[in-house]
Each structure stands twice: as C-alpha cells, then as structure tokens.
CSV table of C-alpha atoms and ligand atoms in Angstrom, one decimal:
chain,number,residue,atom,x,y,z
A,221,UNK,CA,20.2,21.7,5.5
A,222,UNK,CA,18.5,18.8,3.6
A,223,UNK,CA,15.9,18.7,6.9
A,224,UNK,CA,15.6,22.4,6.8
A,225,UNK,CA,14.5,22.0,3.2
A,226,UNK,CA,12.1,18.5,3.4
A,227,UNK,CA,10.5,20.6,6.4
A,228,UNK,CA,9.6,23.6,3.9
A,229,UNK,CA,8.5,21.3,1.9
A,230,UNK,CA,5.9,19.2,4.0
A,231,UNK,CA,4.8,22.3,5.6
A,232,UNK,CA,4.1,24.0,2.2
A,233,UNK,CA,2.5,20.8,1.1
A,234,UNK,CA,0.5,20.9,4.6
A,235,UNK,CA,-0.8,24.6,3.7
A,236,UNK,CA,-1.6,24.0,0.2
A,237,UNK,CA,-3.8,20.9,1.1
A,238,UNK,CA,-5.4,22.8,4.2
A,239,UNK,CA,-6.2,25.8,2.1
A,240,UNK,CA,-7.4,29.2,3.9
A,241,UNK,CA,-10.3,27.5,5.1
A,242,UNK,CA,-12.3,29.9,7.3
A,243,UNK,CA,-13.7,29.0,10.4
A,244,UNK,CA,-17.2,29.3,9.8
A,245,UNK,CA,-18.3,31.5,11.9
A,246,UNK,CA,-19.5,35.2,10.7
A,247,UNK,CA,-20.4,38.6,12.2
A,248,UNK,CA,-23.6,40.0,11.4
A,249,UNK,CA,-24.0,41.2,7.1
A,250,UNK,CA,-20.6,39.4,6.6
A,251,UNK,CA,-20.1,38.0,3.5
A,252,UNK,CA,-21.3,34.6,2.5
A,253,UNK,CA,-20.3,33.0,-0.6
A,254,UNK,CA,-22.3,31.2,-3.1
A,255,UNK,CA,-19.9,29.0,-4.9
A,256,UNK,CA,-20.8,27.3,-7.9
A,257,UNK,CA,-19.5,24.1,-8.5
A,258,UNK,CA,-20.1,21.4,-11.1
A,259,UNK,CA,-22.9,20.4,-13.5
A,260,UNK,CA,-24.0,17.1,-15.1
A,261,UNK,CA,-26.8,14.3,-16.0
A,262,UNK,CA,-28.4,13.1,-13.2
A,263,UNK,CA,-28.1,10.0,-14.1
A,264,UNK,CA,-24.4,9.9,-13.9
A,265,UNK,CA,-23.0,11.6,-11.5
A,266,UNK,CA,-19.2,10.8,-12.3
A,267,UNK,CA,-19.9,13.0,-15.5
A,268,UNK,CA,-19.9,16.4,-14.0
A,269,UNK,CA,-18.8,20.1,-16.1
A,270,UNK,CA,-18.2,23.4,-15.0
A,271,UNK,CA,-21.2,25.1,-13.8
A,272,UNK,CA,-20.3,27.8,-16.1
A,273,UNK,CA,-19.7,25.7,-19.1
A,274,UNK,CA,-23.1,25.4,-19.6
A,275,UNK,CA,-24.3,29.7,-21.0
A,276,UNK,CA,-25.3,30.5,-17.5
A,277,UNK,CA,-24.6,34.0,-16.5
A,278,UNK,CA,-22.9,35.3,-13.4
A,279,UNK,CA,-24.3,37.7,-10.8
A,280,UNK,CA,-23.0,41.3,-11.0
A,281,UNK,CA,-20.6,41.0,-7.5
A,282,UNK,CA,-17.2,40.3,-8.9
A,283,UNK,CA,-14.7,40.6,-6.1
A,284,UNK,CA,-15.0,38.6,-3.1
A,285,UNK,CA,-12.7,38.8,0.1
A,286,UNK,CA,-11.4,34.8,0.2
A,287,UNK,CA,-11.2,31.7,-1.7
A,288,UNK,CA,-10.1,28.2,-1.3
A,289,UNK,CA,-9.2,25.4,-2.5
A,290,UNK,CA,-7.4,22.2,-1.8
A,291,UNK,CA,-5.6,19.6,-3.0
A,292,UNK,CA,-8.2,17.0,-2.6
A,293,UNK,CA,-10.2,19.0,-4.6
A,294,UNK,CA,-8.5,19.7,-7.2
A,295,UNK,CA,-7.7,16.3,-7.3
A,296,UNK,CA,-11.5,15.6,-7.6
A,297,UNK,CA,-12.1,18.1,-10.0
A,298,UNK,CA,-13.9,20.2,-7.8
A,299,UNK,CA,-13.3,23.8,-9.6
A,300,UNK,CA,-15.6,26.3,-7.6
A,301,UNK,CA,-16.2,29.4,-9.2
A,302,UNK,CA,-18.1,32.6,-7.5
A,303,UNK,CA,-21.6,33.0,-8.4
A,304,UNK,CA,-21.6,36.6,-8.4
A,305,UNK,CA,-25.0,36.5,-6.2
A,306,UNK,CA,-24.7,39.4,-3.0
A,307,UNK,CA,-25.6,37.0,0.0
A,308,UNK,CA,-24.8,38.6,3.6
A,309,UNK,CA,-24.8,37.1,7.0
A,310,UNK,CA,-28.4,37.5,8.1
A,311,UNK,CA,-29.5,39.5,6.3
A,312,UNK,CA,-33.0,39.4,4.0
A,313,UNK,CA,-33.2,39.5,0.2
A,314,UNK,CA,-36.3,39.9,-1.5
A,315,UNK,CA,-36.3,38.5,-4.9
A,316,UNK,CA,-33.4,40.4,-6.9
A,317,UNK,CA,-32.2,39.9,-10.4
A,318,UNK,CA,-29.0,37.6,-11.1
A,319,UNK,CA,-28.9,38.9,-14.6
A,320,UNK,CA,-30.1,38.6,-18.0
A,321,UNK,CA,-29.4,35.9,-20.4
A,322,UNK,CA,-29.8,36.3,-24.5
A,323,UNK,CA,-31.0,32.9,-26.0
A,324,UNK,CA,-29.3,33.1,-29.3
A,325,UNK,CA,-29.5,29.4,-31.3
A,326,UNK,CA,-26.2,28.3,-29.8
A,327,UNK,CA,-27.2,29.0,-26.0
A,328,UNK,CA,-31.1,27.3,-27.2
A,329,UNK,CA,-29.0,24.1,-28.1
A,330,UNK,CA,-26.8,23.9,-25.3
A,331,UNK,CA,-29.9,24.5,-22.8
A,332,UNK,CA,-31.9,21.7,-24.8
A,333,UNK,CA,-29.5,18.9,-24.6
A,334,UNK,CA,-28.6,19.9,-21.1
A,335,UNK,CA,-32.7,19.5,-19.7
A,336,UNK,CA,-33.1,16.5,-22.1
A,337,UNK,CA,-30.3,15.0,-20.2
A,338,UNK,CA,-32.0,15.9,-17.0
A,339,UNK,CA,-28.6,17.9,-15.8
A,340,UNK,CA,-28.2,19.5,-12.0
A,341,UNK,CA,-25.8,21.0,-10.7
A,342,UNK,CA,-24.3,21.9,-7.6
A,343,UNK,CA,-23.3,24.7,-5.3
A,344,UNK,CA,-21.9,25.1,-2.2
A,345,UNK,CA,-22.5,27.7,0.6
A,346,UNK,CA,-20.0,27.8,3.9
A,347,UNK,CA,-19.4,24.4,2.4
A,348,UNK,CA,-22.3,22.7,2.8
A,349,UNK,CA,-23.8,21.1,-0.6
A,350,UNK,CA,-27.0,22.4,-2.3
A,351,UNK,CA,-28.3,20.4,-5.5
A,352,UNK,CA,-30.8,22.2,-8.1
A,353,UNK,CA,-32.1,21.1,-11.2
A,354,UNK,CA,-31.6,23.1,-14.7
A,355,UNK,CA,-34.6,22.5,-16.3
A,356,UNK,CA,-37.6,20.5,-17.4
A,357,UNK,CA,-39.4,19.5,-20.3
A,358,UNK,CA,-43.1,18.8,-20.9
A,359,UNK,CA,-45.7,16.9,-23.2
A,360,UNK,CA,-45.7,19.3,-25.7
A,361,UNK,CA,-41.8,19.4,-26.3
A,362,UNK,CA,-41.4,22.6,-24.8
A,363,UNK,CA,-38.4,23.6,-23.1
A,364,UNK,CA,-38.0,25.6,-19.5
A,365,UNK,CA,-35.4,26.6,-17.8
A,366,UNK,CA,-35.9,27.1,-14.2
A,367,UNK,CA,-34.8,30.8,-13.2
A,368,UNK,CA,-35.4,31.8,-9.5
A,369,UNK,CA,-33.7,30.3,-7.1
A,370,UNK,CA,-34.9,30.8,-3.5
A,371,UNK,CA,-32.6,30.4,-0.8
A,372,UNK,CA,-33.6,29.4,3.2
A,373,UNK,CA,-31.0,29.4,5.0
A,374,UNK,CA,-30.8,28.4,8.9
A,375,UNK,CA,-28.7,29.9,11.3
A,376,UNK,CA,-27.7,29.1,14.9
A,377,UNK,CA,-25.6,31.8,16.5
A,378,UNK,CA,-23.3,32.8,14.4
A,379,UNK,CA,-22.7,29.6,12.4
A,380,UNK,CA,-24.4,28.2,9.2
A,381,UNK,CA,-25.9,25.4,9.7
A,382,UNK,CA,-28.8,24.2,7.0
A,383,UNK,CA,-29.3,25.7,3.6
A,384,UNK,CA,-32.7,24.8,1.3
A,385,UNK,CA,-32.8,25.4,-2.1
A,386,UNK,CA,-36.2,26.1,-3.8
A,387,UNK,CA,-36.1,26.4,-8.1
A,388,UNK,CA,-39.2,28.6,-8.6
A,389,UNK,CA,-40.5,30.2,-12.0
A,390,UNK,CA,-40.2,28.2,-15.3
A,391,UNK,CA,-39.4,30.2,-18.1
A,392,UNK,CA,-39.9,28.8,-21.9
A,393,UNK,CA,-36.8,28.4,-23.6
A,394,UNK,CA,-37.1,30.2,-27.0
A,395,UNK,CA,-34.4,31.5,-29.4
A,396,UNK,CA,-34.2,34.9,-29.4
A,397,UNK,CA,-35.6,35.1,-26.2
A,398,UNK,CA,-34.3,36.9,-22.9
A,399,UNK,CA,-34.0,35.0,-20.1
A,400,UNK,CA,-33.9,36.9,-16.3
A,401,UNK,CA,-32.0,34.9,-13.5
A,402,UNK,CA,-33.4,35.8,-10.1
A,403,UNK,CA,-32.6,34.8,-6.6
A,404,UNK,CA,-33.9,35.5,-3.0
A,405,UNK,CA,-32.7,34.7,0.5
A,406,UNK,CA,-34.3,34.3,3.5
A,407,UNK,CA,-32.6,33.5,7.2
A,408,UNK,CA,-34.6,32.0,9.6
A,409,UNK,CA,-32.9,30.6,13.3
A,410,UNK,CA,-32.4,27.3,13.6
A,411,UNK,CA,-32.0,25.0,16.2
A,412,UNK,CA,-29.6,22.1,14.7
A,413,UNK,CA,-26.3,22.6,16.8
A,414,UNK,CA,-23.3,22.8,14.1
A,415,UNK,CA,-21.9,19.8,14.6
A,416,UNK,CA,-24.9,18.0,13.5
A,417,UNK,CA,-25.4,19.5,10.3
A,418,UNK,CA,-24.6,17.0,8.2
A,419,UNK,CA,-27.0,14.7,9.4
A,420,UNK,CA,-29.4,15.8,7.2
A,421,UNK,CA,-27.4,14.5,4.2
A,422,UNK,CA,-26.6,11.1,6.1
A,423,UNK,CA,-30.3,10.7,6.5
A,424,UNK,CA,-31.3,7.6,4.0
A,425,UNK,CA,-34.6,9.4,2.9
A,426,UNK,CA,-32.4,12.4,1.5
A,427,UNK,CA,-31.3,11.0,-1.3
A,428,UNK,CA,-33.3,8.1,-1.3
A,429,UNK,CA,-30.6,6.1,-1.2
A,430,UNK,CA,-31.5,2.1,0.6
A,431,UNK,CA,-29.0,0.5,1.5
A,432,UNK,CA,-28.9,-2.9,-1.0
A,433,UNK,CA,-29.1,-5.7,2.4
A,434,UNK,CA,-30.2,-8.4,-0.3
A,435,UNK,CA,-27.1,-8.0,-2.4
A,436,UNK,CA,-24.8,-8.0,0.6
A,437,UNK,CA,-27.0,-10.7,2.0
A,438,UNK,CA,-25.9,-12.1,-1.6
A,439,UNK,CA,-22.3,-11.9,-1.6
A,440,UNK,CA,-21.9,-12.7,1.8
A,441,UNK,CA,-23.2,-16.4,1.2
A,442,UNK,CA,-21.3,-16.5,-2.0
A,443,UNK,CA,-18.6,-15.8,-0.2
A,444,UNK,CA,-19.3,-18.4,2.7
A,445,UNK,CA,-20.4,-21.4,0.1
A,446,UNK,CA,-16.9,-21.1,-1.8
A,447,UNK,CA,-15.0,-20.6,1.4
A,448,UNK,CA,-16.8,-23.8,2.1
A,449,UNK,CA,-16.4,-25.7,-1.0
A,450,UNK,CA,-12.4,-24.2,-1.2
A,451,UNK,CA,-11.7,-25.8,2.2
A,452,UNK,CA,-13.3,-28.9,2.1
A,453,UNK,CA,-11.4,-29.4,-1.5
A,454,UNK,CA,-8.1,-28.8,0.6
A,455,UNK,CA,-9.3,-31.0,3.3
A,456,UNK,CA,-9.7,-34.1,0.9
A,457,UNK,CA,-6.8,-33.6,-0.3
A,458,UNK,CA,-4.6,-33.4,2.7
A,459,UNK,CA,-6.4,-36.0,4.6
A,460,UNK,CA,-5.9,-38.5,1.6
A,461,UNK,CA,-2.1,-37.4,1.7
A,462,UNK,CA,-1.6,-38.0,5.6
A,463,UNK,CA,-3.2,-41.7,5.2
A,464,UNK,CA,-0.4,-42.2,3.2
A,465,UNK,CA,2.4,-40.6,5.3
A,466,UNK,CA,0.9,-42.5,8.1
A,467,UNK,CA,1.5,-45.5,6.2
A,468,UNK,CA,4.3,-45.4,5.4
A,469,UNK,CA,5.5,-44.4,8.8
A,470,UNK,CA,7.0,-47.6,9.3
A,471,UNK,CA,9.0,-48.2,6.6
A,472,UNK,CA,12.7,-47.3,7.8
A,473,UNK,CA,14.1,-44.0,6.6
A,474,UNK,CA,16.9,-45.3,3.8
A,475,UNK,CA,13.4,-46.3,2.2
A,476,UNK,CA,11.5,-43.4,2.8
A,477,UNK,CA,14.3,-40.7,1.2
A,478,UNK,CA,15.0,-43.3,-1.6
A,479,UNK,CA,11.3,-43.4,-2.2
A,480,UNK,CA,9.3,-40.5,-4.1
A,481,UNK,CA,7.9,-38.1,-2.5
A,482,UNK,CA,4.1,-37.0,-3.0
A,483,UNK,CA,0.8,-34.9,-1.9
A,484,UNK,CA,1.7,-31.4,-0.6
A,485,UNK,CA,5.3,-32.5,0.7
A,486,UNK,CA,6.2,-32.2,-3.5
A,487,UNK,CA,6.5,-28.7,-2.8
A,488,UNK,CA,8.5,-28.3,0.1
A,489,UNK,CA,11.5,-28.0,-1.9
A,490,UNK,CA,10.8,-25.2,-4.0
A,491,UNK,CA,8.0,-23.0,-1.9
A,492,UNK,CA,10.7,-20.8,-0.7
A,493,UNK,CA,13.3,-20.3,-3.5
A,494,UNK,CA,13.7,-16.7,-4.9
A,495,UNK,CA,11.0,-15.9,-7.2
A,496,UNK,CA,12.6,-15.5,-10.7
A,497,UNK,CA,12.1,-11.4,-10.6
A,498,UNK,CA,12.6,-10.5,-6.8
A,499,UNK,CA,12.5,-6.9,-7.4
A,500,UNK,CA,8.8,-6.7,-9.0
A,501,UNK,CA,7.8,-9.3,-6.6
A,502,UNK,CA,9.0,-7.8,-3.8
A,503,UNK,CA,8.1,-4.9,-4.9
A,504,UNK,CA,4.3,-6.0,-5.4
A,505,UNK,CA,4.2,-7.4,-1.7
A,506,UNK,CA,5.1,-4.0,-0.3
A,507,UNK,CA,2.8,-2.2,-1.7
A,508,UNK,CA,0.1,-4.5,-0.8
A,509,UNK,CA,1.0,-4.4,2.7
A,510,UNK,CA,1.0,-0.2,2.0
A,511,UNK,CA,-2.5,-0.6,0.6
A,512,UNK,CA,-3.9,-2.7,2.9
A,513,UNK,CA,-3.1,-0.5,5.9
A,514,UNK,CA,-3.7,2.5,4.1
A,515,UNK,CA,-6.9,1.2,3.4
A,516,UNK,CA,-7.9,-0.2,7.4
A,517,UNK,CA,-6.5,3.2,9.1
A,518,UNK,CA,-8.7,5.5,6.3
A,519,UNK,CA,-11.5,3.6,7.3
A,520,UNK,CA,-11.1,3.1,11.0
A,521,UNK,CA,-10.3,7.3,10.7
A,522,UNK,CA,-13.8,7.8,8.7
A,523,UNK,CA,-16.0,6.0,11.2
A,524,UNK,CA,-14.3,7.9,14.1
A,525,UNK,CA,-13.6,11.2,13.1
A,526,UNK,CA,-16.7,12.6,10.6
A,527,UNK,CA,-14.2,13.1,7.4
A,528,UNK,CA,-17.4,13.5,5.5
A,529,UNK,CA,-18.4,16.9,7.0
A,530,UNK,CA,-15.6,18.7,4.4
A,531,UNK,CA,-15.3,18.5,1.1
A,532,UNK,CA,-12.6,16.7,-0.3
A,533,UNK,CA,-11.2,15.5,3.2
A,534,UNK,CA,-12.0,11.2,2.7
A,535,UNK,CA,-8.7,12.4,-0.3
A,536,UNK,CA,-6.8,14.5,1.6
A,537,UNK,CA,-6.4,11.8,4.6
A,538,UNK,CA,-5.7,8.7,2.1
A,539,UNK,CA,-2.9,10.9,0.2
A,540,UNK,CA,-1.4,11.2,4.2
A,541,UNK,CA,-1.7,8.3,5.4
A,542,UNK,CA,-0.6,6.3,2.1
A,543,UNK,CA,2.1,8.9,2.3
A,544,UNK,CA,3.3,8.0,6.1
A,545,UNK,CA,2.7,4.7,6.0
A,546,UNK,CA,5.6,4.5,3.2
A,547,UNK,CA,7.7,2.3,6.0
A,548,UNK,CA,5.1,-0.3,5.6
A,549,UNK,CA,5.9,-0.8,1.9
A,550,UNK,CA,9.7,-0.3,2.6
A,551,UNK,CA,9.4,-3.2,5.6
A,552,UNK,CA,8.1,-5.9,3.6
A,553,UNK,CA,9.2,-5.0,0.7
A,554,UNK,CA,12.8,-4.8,1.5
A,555,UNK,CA,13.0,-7.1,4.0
A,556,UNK,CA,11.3,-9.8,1.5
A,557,UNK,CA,13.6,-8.6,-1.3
A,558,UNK,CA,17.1,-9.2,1.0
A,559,UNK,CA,15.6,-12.7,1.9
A,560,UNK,CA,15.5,-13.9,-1.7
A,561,UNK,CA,18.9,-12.4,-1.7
A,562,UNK,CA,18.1,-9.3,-4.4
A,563,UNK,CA,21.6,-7.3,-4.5
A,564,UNK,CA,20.1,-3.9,-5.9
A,565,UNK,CA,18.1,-2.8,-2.7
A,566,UNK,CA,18.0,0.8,-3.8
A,567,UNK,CA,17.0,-0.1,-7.1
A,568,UNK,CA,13.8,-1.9,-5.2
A,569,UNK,CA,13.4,0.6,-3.0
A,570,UNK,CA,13.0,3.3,-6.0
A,571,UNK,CA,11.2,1.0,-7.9
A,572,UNK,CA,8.7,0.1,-5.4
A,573,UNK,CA,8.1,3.7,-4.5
A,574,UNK,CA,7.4,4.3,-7.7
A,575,UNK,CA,5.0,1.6,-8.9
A,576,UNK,CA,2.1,2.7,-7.1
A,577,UNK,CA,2.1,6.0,-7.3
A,578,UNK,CA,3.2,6.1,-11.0
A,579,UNK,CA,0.0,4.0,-11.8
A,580,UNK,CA,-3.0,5.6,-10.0
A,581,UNK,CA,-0.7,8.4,-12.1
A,582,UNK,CA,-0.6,6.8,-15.5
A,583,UNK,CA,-4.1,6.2,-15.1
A,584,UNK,CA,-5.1,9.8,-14.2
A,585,UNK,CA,-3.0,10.7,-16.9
A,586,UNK,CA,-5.1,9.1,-19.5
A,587,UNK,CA,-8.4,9.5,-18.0
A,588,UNK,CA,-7.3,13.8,-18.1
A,589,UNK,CA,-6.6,13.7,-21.5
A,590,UNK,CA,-10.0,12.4,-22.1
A,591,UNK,CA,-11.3,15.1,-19.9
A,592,UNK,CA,-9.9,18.1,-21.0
A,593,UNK,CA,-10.7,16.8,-24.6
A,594,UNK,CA,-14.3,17.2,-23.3
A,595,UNK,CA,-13.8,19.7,-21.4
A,596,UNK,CA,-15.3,17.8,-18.1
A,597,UNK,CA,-14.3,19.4,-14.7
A,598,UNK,CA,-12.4,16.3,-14.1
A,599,UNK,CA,-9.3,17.6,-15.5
A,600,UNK,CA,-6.5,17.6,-12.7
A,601,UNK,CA,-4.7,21.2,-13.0
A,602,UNK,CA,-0.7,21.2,-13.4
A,603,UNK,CA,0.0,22.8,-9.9
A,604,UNK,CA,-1.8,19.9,-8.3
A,605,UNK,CA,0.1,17.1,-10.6
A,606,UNK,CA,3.2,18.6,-9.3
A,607,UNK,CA,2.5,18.6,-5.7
A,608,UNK,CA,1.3,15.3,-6.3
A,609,UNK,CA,5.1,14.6,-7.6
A,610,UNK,CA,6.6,16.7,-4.8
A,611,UNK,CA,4.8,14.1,-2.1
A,612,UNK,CA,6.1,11.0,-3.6
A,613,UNK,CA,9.8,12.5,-3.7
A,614,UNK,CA,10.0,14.3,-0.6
A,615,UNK,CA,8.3,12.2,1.5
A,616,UNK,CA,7.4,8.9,0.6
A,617,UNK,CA,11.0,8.0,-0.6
A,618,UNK,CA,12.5,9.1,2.5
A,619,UNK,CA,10.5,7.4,4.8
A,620,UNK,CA,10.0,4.3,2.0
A,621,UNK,CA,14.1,4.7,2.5
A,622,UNK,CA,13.8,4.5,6.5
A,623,UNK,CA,11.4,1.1,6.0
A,624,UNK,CA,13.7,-0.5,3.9
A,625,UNK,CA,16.6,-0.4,6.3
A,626,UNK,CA,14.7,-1.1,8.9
A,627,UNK,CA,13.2,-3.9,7.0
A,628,UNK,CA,16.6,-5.3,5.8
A,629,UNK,CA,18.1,-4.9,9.1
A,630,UNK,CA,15.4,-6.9,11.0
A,631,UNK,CA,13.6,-9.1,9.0
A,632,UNK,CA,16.6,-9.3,5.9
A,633,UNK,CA,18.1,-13.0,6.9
A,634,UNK,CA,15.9,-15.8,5.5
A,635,UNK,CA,15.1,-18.6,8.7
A,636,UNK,CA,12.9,-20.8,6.5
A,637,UNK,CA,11.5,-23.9,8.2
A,638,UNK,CA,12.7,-26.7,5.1
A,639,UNK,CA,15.9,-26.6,2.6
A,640,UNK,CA,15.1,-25.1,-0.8
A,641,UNK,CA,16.7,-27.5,-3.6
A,642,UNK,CA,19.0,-26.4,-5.6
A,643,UNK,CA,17.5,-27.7,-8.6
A,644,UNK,CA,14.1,-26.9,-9.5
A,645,UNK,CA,11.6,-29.4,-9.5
A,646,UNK,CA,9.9,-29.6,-12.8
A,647,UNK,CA,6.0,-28.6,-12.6
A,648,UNK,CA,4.7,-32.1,-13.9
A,649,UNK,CA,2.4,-32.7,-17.0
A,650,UNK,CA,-0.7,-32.5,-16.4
A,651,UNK,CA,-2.5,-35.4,-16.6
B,15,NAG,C1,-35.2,23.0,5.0
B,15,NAG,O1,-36.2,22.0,4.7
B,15,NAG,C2,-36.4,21.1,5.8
B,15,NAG,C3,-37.3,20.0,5.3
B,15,NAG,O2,-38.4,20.5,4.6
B,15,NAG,C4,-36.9,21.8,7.0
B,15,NAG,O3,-37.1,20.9,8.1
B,15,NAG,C5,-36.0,22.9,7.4
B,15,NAG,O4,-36.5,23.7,8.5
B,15,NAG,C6,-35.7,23.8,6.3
B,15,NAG,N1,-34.6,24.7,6.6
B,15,NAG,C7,-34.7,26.0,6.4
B,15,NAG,C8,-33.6,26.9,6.9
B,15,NAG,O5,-35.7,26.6,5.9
C-alpha cells in the first residue's frame, strides 16, 4: 500500500516535471506557437517581468490546441503566455496586423521608462529562444516603439530548426496616439540537421559573450601561490616538530610520557572526540557530501548529454539527482553521527533532510515575497512550492532513511587510529 502510493506519487511528480512536451515534429499548416515569455533591462538579465506586464496587446487567436509547462520552469519563473499571433507550419504570412494599441498617458509612461531602460524581451517558438528589443530613443528625446516583427524561420523536414527575428518599423511614441502591432513570417528550408540547432546559440559571437581567460588565468595562480605559501607554512612547522621528536627519541619512555607533549602531537587527544552538537555537525557533513556529488554528476551529465537544448532541464536534472542522491547525505551523515555516538538518529536523519532543502526554501521564500511585491516573473507559483514539498517528503526522506541505515550499519562503529582523552585539553592562551 505505502509503495503503491510513493509510486503514484513519483510518477505524478515525473509527469508534472516532463510536461506534455510535444515532439517537435509538425504536419504541413500545423499549428506553431509563439509563446511570449519574459521582459526586462538589458542590462540585467536576472530582472525579467511578464511580457505582458508591460501594455502590449495580444494577437486576435485566443485558443490554442497545447500548452506546457514544467517544474523547472516554474521554478525559474518562466510564465509563457500565448501571443495570440496565427503562425502555421509552412506556411507564408505577409505582413498582417497584431492589433492596435491606445497610448493613453499611463501606457506613454510605462513605454518610456521601459525604452529608457533599454528592456527586451523574449519569446520562444517550438522552444527555441528569440530575443527582440522594445524600443529606442534618439537625440531629440523622442520615443519609438518598434512594431513589426518579421519572422524567418528555417525548416528541415518536418522539424524547426532556426528562427530569426527582425524588429522593423519605428513608430513615435505619443499620448493619445494609436499604435498598430504587425508581424510577418516567412519559411525558408534549411539545411542545419535538428540536432544541431542550438549551435547557433553556443556560438561565442552570438551573444558576444568571450570567455574571461585572464581572470581564470588570475584565480588560477591565486589559487596556486596560496596553495604554495599554505603548504610550505605546514611544512615548517612539521619539520621543526619532527627535529624534536627525533631528538628526543632516545630518551626512555617513563621520560617521554612524563614529559609534555608538543607540535601537532598536542592534538591527538582531542581530534576525534564528539563535536559538542553531533546532530548539526553531522548533519552539515552529509549534506556536503549530497552537494558535492550532486554537483560532479550535474555537471559530468551537462557536458555529456546537451541539457541545454530544453528549457529549464540544467533544473529539472539537479532537483533529481539531489533528490536520488539522498543516500549520500544519509551515509555520512548517519554513519558520522553514530560514530560520535548521537542517540537520536531519526531526529538527525529528519533534521538533515531538512536543512538543505528548507534553506534554498527560506531563501526563495524571501526573495518571492520581494517579487510578487514587484510583480517580477520570478514569483514561484503555489502548485510548484508544493511539489517542491511533496519531493523532499516522499522521496528524499525515504531514500535519506535507506542511507542512514546503511550508513549506521556499515560505517556506525568508530575504529579511530589514537585514544580520545577523556578530559578536554584546554585551547592554550595565545601568546
Ligand atoms: C538567420 O540568420 C542567420 C545569420 O544571419 C542566417 O545564416 C540564417 O540563414 C537565417 N535563418 C533564416 C531561417 O532565415
């Protein structure tokens, strides 16, 4: 019964994160949909709204046969709404009206501060990006709003595979004004295979993005020179301490355990007693471990498998693999909590399924409230919080649970290498 139900469960979690993705591929004057997606300053792109908050109007089509959406993206804030423009599967369209706009004062204002900012926004067709820009100003203070938007789009077979976006025809921005939205598509064959249609984006002249190799050039001597200057701190030390324990190699042992000890051999003593709160240490160790795999395996998966080609997927893998590499965190965290001899494993194991999760949630938590107060696309919806919640209970904390015994079980009894005194050496003055 309980499996019946955690199976439900991960399978409905499985759909709502795959979404009703379609396959791209279309027949001949099949539907193709124009979604619009977020809007924002150019300059930062983490600051994005809904395409729609700005007084844009929508196209006249308002049903559509499909939608989608994931949890990834919801996650990211990516809320796509339908443009409303009439695009079909190869087939021509010369310039035709979106719709009309009224500039009234509050529209003028919104417009203004949106081409002072030098705002863009984004669309996405058979989910591959386009970018376009809102506007532009010029020497004489004088608004315009760019209104035609021409579409080329390239297809090979019966697959999408390149989209172009030209803005054409300023119009002035004046109150009391009407503005007319117009778009146009054209189809032309292409010969990039679908696979290889992203490569256009990963290519470094697209977004003229350079790769910094003097900054990593940078940190990667920083990184060498205190490496350096670290070890050969450590090494002074050390060597200075074994002169002495070679030294004193000859004095007879009654001496020797009579005699104070010093260097690095102060600590031997006290390096493995319990830490003085096992559960939050513990705890923190886990997770680490979590992390770091989590971290390695998304990687390793990104430079194998090309995550970036859908939206939201880079999100979508991290939230599974953090999720089934729970055992990890249960392992060493369990196992490390028995060893300091911590009597309320379950309370650990609760506690360290929880402190991750619960902070990237606290955060979030914050950083929405500060979104929805301004409205910003950012804002995580309530459905996605909850199957957010319904992941970390149904199952991380069973399979955090499976770590944990195993952990306990196999790794539980302490063999430490040196006795741990059962008084606590006192951390001397410093000097
Ligand atoms: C889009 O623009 C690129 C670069 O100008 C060009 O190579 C490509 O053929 C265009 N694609 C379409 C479908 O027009």
């Amino acid at each position: 019964m309980k499996l019946a139900l955690l199976s439900v469960v991960i399978l409905s979690i499985w759909t709502c994160v795959k979404g009703d993705e379609h396959d791209h591929n279309y027949q001949n004057q099949e539907e193709v949909v124009l979604w619009m997606n977020t809007v924002g300053p150019y300059h930062n792109r983490q600051e994005t709204y809904n395409y729609f908050s700005l007084p844009f109007c929508k196209g006249e089509k308002t049903t559509i046969s499909h939608y989608h959406e994931s949890l990834a993206d919801a996650i990211q804030g990516v809320e796509l709404e339908f443009s409303g423009l009439d695009i079909a599967f190869k087939v021509n369209k010369p310039s035709a009206k979106v719709c009309e706009m009224d500039v009234n004062e509050e529209n003028f204002q919104s417009l203004k501060y949106a081409v002072d900012n030098h705002y863009w926004y984004q669309m996405y067709i058979d989910d591959l990006p386009i970018w376009g820009i809102v506007g532009e100003v010029d020497q004489s203070k004088d608004y315009y709003i760019w209104t035609h938007k021409k579409f080329e789009i390239g297809y090979n077979d019966n697959q999408i595979v390149d989209v172009n976006l030209t803005s054409e025809t300023k119009a002035k921005l004046t109150v009391g004004s009407k503005m007319m939205f117009t778009y146009e598509v054209t189809w032309k064959p292409s010969t990039t295979l679908f696979s290889k249609r992203y490569d256009k984006y990963l290519d470094p002249n697209f977004f003229q993005h350079r790769i910094h190799w003097f900054s990593i050039f940078n940190s990667f001597m920083m990184v060498i020179f205190l490496v350096g200057l670290v070890s050969m701190i450590l090494m002074r030390t050390l060597r200075k301490d074994y002169a002495r324990y070679s030294k004193e190699d000859d004095l007879d042992d009654m001496e020797r355990d009579l005699g104070d000890e010093y260097g690095w051999k102060q600590v031997h003593g006290d390096v493995f007693r319990s830490a003085s709160y096992p559960l939050l240490f513990s705890s923190l160790v886990g997770s680490g471990y979590q992390l770091a795999v989590v971290g390695f395996l998304v990687i390793v998966m990104s430079i194998i498998g090309d995550l970036y080609t859908e939206r939201g997927s880079i999100l979508t893998t991290s939230i599974f693999v953090y999720a089934a590499t729970a055992p990890v965190n249960g392992y060493f965290g369990g196992s490390l909590y028995s060893r300091q001899s911590g009597k309320g494993w379950i309370k650990q194991m609760l506690f360290s399924t929880a402190l991750f999760p619960s902070m990237i949630c606290g955060t979030a938590f914050l950083i929405n409230f500060v979104a929805i107060y301004y409205r910003a696309s950012r804002a995580i919806p309530f459905t996605s919080m909850l199957s957010v919640a319904a992941i970390c209970l149904f199952v991380i904390l069973p399979l955090n649970l499976v770590g944990t015994v195993l952990g306990r079980n196999m790794a539980g009894t302490p063999d430490y290498p040196c006795r741990i005194n059962t008084v606590p050496r006192p951390i001397p003055e410093k000097k």
